[in-house]
Coordinates of C-alpha atoms in Angstrom, one line a residue:
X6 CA 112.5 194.2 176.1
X7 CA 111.3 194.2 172.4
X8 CA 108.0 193.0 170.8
X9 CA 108.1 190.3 168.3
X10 CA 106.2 192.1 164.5
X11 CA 104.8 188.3 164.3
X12 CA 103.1 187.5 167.8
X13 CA 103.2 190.7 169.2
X14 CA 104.1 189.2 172.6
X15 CA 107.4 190.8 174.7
X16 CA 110.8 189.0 174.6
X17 CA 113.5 189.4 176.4
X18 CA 116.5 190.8 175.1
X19 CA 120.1 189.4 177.2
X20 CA 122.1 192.0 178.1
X21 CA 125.1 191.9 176.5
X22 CA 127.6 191.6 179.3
X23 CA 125.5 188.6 180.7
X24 CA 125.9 187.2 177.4
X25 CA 130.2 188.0 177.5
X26 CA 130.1 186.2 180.9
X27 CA 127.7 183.3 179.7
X28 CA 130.7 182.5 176.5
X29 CA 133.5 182.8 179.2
X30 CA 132.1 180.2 181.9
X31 CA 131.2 178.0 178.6
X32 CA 134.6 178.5 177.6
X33 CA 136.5 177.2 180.8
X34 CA 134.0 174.7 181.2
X35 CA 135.2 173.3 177.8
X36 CA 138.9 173.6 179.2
X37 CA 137.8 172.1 181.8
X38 CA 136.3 169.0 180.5
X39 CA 138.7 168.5 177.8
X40 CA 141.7 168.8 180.5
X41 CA 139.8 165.8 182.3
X42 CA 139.0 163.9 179.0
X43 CA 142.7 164.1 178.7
X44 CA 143.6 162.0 181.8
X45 CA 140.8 159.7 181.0
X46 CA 141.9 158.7 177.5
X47 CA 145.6 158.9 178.7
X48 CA 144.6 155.9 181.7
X49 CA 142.2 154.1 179.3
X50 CA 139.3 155.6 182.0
X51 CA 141.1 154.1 185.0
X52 CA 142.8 157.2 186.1
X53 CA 145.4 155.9 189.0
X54 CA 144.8 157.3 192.7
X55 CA 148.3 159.4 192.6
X56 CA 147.1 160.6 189.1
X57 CA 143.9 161.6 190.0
X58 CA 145.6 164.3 192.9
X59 CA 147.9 165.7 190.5
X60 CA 144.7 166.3 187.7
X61 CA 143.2 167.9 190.7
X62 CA 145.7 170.2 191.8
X63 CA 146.9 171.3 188.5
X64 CA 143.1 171.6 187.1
X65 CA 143.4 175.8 188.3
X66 CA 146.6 176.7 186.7
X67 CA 146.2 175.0 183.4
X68 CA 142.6 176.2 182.8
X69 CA 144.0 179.6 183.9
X70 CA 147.3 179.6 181.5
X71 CA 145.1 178.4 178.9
X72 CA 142.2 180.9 179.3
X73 CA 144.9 184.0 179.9
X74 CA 146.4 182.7 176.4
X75 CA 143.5 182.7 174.3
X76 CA 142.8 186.1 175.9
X77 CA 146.3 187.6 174.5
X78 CA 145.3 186.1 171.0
X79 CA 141.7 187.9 171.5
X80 CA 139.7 184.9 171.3
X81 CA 137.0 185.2 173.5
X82 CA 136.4 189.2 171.7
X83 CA 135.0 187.3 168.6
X84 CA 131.6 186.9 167.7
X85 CA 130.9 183.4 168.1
X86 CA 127.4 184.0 165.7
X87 CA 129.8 184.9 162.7
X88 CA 133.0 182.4 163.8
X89 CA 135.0 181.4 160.0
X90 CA 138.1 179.5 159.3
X91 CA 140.2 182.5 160.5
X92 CA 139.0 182.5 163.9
X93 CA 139.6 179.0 163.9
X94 CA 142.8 179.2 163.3
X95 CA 143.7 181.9 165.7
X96 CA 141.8 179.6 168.3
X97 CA 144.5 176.8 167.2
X98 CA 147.3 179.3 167.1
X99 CA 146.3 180.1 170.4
X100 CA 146.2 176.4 171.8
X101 CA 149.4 175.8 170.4
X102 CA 151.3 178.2 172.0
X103 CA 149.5 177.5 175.5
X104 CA 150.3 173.7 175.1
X105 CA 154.0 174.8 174.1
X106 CA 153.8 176.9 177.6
X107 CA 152.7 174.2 179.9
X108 CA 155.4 171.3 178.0
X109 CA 158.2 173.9 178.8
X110 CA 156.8 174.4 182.7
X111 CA 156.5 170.3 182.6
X112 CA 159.9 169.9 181.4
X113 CA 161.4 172.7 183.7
X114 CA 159.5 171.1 186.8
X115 CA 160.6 167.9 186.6
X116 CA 163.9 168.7 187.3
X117 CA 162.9 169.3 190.6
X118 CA 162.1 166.2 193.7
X119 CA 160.1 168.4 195.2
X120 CA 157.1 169.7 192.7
X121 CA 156.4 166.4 191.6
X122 CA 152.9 166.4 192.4
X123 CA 153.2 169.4 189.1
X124 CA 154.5 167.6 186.4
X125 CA 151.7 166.3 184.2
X126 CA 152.3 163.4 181.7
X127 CA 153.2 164.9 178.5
X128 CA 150.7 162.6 176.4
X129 CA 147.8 164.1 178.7
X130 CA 149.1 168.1 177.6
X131 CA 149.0 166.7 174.1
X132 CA 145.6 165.0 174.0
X133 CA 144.2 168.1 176.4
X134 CA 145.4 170.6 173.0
X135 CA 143.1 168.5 170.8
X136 CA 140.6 168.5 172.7
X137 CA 140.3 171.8 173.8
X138 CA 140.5 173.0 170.3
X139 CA 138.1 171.2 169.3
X140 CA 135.7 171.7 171.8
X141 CA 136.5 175.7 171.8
X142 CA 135.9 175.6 167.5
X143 CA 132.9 173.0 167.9
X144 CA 130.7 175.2 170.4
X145 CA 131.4 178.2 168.6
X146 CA 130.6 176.6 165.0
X147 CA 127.3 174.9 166.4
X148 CA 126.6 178.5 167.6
X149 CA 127.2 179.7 163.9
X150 CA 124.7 177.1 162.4
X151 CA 121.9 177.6 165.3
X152 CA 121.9 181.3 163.9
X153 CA 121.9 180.5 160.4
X154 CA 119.4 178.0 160.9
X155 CA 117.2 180.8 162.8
X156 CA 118.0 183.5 159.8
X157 CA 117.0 181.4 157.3
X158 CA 113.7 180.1 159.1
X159 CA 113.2 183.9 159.4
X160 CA 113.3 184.4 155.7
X161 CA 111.5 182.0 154.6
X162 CA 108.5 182.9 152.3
X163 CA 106.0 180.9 151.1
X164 CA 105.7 180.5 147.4
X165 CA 107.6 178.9 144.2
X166 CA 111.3 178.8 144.4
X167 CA 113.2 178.4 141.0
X168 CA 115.9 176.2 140.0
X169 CA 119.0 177.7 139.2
X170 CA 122.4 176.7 137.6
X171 CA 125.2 178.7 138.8
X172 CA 127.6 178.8 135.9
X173 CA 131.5 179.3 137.9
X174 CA 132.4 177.2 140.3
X175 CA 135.2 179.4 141.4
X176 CA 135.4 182.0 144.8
X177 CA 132.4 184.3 143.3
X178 CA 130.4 181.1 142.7
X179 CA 130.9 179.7 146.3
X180 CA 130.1 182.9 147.6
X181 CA 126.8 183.0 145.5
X182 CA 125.7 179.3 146.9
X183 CA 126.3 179.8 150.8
X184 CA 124.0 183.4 150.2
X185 CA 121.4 181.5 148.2
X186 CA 121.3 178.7 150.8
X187 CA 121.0 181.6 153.6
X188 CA 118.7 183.7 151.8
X189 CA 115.4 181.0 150.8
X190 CA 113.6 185.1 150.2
X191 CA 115.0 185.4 147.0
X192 CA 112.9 182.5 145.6
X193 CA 116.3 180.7 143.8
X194 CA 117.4 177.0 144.7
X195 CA 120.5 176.0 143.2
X196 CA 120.6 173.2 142.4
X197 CA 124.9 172.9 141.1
X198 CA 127.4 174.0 139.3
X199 CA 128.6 174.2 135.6
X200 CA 132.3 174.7 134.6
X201 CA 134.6 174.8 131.9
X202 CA 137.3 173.1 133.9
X203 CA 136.5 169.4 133.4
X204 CA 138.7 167.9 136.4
X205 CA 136.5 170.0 138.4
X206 CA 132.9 167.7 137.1
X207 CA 131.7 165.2 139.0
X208 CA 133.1 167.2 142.6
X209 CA 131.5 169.1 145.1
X210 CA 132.5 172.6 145.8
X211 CA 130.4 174.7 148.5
X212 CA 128.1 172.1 148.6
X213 CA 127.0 172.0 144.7
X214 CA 128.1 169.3 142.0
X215 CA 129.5 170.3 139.2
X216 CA 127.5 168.8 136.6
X217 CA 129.5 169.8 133.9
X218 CA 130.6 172.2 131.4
X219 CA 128.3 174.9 129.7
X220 CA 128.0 173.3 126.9
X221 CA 126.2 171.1 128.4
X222 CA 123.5 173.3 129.7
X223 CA 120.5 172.3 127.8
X224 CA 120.8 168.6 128.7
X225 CA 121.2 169.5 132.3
X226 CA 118.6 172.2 132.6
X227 CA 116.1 169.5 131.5
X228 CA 117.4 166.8 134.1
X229 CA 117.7 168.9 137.0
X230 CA 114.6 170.7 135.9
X231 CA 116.3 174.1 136.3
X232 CA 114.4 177.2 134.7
X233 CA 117.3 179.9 135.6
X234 CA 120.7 180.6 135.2
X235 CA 123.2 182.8 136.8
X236 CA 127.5 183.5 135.6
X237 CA 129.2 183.3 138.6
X238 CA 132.3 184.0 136.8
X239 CA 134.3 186.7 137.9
X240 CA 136.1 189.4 135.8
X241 CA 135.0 187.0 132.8
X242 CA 135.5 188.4 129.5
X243 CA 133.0 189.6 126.7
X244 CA 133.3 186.8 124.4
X245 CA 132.9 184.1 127.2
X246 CA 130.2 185.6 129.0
X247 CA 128.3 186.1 124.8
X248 CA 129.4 182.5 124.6
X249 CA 127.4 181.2 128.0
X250 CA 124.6 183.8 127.1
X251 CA 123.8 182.2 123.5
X252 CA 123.8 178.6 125.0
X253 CA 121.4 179.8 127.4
X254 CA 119.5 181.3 124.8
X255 CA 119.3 178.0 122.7
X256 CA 118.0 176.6 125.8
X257 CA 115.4 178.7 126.8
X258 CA 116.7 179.6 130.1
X259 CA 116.7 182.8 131.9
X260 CA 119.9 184.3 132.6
X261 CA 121.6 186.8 135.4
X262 CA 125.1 187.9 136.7
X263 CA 126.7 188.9 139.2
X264 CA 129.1 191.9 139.1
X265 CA 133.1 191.4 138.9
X266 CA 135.0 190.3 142.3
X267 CA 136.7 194.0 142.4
X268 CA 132.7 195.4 143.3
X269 CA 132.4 192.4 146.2
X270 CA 133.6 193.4 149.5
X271 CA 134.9 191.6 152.4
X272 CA 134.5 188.0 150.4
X273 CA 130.6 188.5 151.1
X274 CA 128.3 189.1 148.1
X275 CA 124.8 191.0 148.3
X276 CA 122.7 189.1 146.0
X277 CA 120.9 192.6 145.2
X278 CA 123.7 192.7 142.6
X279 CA 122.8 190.3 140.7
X280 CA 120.9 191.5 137.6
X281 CA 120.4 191.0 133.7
X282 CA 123.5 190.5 131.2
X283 CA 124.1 194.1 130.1
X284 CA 126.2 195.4 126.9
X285 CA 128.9 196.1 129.0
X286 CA 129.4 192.4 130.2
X287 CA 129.0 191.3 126.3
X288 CA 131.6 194.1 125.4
X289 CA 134.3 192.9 127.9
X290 CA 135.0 196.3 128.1
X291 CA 134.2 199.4 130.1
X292 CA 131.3 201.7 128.4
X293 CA 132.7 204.5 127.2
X294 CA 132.0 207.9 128.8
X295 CA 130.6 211.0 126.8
X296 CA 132.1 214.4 127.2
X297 CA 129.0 215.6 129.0
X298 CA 130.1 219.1 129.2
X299 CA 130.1 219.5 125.3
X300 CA 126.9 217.6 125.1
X301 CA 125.1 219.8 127.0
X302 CA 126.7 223.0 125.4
X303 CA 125.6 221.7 121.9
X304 CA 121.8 221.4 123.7
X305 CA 121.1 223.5 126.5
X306 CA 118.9 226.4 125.7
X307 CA 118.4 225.4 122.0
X308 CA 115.3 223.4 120.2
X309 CA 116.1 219.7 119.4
X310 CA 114.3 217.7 116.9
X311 CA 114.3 213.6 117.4
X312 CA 112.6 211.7 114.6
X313 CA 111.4 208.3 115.4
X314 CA 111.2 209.4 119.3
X315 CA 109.0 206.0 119.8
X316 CA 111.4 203.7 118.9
X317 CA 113.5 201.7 120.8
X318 CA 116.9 204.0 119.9
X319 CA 114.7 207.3 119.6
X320 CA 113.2 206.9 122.8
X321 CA 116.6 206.5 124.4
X322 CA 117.7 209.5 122.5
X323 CA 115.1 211.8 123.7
X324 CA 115.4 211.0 127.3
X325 CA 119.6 211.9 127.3
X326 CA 118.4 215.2 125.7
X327 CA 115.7 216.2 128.0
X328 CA 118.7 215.6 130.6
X329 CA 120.8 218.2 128.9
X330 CA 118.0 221.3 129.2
X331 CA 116.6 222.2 125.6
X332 CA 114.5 224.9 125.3
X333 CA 112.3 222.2 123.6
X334 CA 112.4 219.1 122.6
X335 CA 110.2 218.3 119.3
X336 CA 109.3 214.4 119.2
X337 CA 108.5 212.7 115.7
X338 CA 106.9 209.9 115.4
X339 CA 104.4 208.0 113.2
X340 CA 103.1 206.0 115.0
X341 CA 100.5 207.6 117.8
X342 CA 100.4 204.9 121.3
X343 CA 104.6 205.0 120.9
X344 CA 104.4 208.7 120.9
X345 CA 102.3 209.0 123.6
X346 CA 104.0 206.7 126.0
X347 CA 107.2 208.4 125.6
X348 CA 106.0 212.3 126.1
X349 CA 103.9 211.1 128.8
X350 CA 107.3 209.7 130.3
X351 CA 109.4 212.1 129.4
X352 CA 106.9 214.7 130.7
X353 CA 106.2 212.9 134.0
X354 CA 110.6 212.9 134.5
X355 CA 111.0 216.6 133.3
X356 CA 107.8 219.0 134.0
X357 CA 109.6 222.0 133.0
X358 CA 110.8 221.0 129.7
X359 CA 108.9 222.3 126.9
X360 CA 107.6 219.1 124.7
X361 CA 105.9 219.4 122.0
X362 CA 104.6 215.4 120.0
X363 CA 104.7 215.5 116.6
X364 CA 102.5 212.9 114.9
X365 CA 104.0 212.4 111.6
X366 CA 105.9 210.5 108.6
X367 CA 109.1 211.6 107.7
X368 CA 108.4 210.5 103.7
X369 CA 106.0 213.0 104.6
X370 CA 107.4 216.5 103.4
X371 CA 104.7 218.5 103.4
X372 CA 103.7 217.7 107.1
X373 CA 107.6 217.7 107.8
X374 CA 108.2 221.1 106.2
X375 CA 105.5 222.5 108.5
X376 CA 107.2 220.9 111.6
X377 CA 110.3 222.4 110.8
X378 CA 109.0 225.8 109.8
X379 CA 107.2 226.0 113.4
X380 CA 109.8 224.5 115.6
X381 CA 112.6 225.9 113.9
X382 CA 115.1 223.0 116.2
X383 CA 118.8 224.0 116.1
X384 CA 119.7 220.2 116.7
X385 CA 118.2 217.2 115.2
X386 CA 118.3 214.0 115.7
X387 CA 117.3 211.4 112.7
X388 CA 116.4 207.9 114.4
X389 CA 113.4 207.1 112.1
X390 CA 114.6 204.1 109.8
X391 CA 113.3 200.3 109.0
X392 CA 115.6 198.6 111.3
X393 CA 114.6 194.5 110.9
X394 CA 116.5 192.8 108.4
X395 CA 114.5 189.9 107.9
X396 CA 110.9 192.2 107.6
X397 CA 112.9 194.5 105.3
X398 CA 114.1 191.3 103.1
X399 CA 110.3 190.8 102.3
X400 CA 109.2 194.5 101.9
X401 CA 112.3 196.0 100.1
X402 CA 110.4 198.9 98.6
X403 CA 109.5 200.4 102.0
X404 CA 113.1 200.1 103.1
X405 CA 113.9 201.8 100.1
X406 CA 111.0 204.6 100.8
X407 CA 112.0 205.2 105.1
X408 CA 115.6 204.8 105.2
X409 CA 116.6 206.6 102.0
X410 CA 113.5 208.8 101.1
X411 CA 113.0 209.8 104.5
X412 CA 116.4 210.6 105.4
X413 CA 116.7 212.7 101.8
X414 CA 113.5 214.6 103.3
X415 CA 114.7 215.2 106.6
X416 CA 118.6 216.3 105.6
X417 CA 117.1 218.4 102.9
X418 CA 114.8 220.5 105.3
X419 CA 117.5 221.0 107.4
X420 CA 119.6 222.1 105.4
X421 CA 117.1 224.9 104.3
X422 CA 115.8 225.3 107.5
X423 CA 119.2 226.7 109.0
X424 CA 119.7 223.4 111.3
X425 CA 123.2 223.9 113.5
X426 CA 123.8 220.1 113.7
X427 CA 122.3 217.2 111.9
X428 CA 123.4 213.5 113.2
X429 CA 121.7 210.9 111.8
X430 CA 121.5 207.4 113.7
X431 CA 123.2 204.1 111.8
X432 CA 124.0 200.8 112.0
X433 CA 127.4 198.4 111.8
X434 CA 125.4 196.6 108.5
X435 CA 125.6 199.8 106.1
X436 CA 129.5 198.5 106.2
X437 CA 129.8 196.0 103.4
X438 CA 126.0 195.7 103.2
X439 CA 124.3 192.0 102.5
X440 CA 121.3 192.8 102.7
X441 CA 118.2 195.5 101.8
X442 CA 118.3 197.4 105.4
X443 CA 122.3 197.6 105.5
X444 CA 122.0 198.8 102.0
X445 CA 119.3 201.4 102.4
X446 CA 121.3 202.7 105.8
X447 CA 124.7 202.9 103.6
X448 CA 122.5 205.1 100.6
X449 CA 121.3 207.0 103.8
X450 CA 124.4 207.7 105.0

């Protein structure tokens, strides 16, 4: 007995071999009826009165060759509440080979006056296979679609549900609609499919249309109303997946994937996988994997200096290092709320790492030249730089003034400051500059 969290009343809970012995008597009560459907439909319903005593005394021994059969084959061992196309075609494997059984036995029987009353007309076996299969399969699948019905009425939440396109309408993609239709929790309704195979538009695959190709996406979004997007393609490559991403960019949509089809197991997809389009999916490629060990030789124990520690590459920069152990970690930055959010992070992840925020300009050398002179770092890392091209376009002179003058101040002091190892952060547009930032990083560098 267990106690429902919603009504908080008792239910009872069927012991599991009643419910074993419930699915067999269901089970030769479908043998059953289908072996008497058979005569029926063999007799047009007007079973004759010599027919009607052989039906009766072979009823036993065909329902019992039939159930022993489908017992060898381990049919009545499978989970009715999770039943799938394999099942089903074990439970026809099964049939088969019982039917082929009782035609042999018919055959062999009527060679003989005597056990007449035995032989049963071959079109009755026949029809009597069908029927039982599909009665066995039917039973089983209705049983499938009660629980799924149930689990979904469970999860149900109320709220907004968003309308998705699932861009994929391969295996992964499937797999991704039958969970969404299961899961109504997770707040997505899809509402089809997009491919880049074009015989595939206009049909339905695991319930879905495909609506068309992905470069179609805008259009579509609008006339289905759909707000989301998720690449259900598996193993797709780097320049397909940018591809899909920039169209769903252009079109304002929101977008997720799923992992590749080699980190789904069992052809069943947890939906918890699905996340934002990272780097790696864009690169096509795996990330590549730092040699941690001489990372950390190059850091433990010794004072590291990161300018620019607010910034979006700087504060990424000073969180690796605080993994590595410094003695202490020295964080430059100009501007005061970026500081503070990321030594309040970092300090809240490492409490017994020694850091000490810096408010300061690296054109700055006066305030720099004190920072070194006190910290004395062995290690520093120069992130500070004017990164946006277009800002940079309009304000060339401060460009000019960060990237170079405050790289020249920074190298300079540690150089005469002793430092062990200077690396200084760039960017792919220093190569064959076109415009003022990629020029000013190339001067830096």
């Amino acid at each position: 007995m267990w106690l429902d969290n919603d009504t908080k009343t008792p239910e009872l809970r069927v012991p599991r071999y009643l419910t074993r012995s419930f699915q067999v008597v269901i089970d030769l009560g479908t043998l059953s009826v289908a072996y008497w459907l058979a005569f029926l439909f063999r007799f047009e319903f007007q079973i004759p009165r010599e027919y009607v005593e052989i039906a009766l005394l072979n009823w036993g021994y065909v329902i019992a060759l039939l159930y022993v059969v489908l017992t060898i084959f381990g049919v009545p061992r499978y989970s009715w509440r999770y039943i799938s196309l394999r099942e089903m075609f074990r439970i026809g494997i099964a049939m088969a080979t019982g039917t082929i059984t009782l035609v042999a036995l018919r055959l062999g029987l009527n060679s003989i006056p005597q056990w007449d009353l035995f032989v049963i007309p071959l079109g009755v076996i026949g029809s009597n296979a069908m029927l039982a299969f599909v009665g066995l399969t039917g039973i089983r699948a209705t049983r499938r679609l009660q629980g799924e019905a149930k689990e979904r009425k469970r999860r149900e939440v109320s709220g907004t549900r968003h309308r998705a396109l699932l861009i994929g309408a391969g295996k992964a993609g499937v797999m991704v609609a039958r969970e969404l239709s299961a899961r109504p929790d997770l707040g997505l309704d899809a509402v089809g499919f997009l491919d880049d195979d074009r015989t595939k538009v206009g049909t339905r695959i695991g319930g879905l249309t495909v609506l068309g190709t992905p470069d179609q996406i805008a259009a579509i979004a609008e006339r289905k109303r759909a707000k989301r997007v998720l690449i259900t393609i598996a193993n797709a490559s780097g320049p397909e997946i940018r591809r899909i991403t920039m169209h769903c960019k252009d079109a304002g949509l929101e977008t997720k994937i799923i992992p590749g089809l080699y980190e789904i197991v069992g052809n069943h997809i947890n939906l918890s996988q699905i996340r934002s389009v990272a780097i790696e999916d864009l690169l096509g490629r795996e990330t590549v994997k730092l040699d941690e060990d001489q990372v950390e030789s190059s850091i433990r124990g010794r004072s590291v200096l990161v300018t620019g520690a607010g910034g979006s590459i700087g504060s990424e920069l000073s969180r690796q290092v605080a993994r590595f152990a410094p003695a202490r970690l020295v964080l430059v930055e100009r501007f005061e709320n970026a500081l503070f959010e990321i030594h309040r992070e970092i300090a809240a992840s490492f409490p017994d790492l020694e850091i000490e925020p810096r408010v300061a300009d690296v054109c700055d050398e006066v305030r720099m030249t004190t920072i070194f002179k006190v910290t004395s770092p062995h290690v520093v890392f120069h992130a500070a730089a004017h990164k946006h091209v277009p800002m940079m376009e309009q304000n060339p002179g401060e460009a000019i003034k960060n990237n170079i003058g405050g790289t020249r101040t920074v190298a300079g002091l540690a150089d005469r400051f002793g430092v062990a190892q200077f690396v200084m952060v760039s960017t792919d547009k220093a190569v064959n500059p076109s415009s003022v930032m990629g020029a000013t990083k190339r001067v830096a560098e």
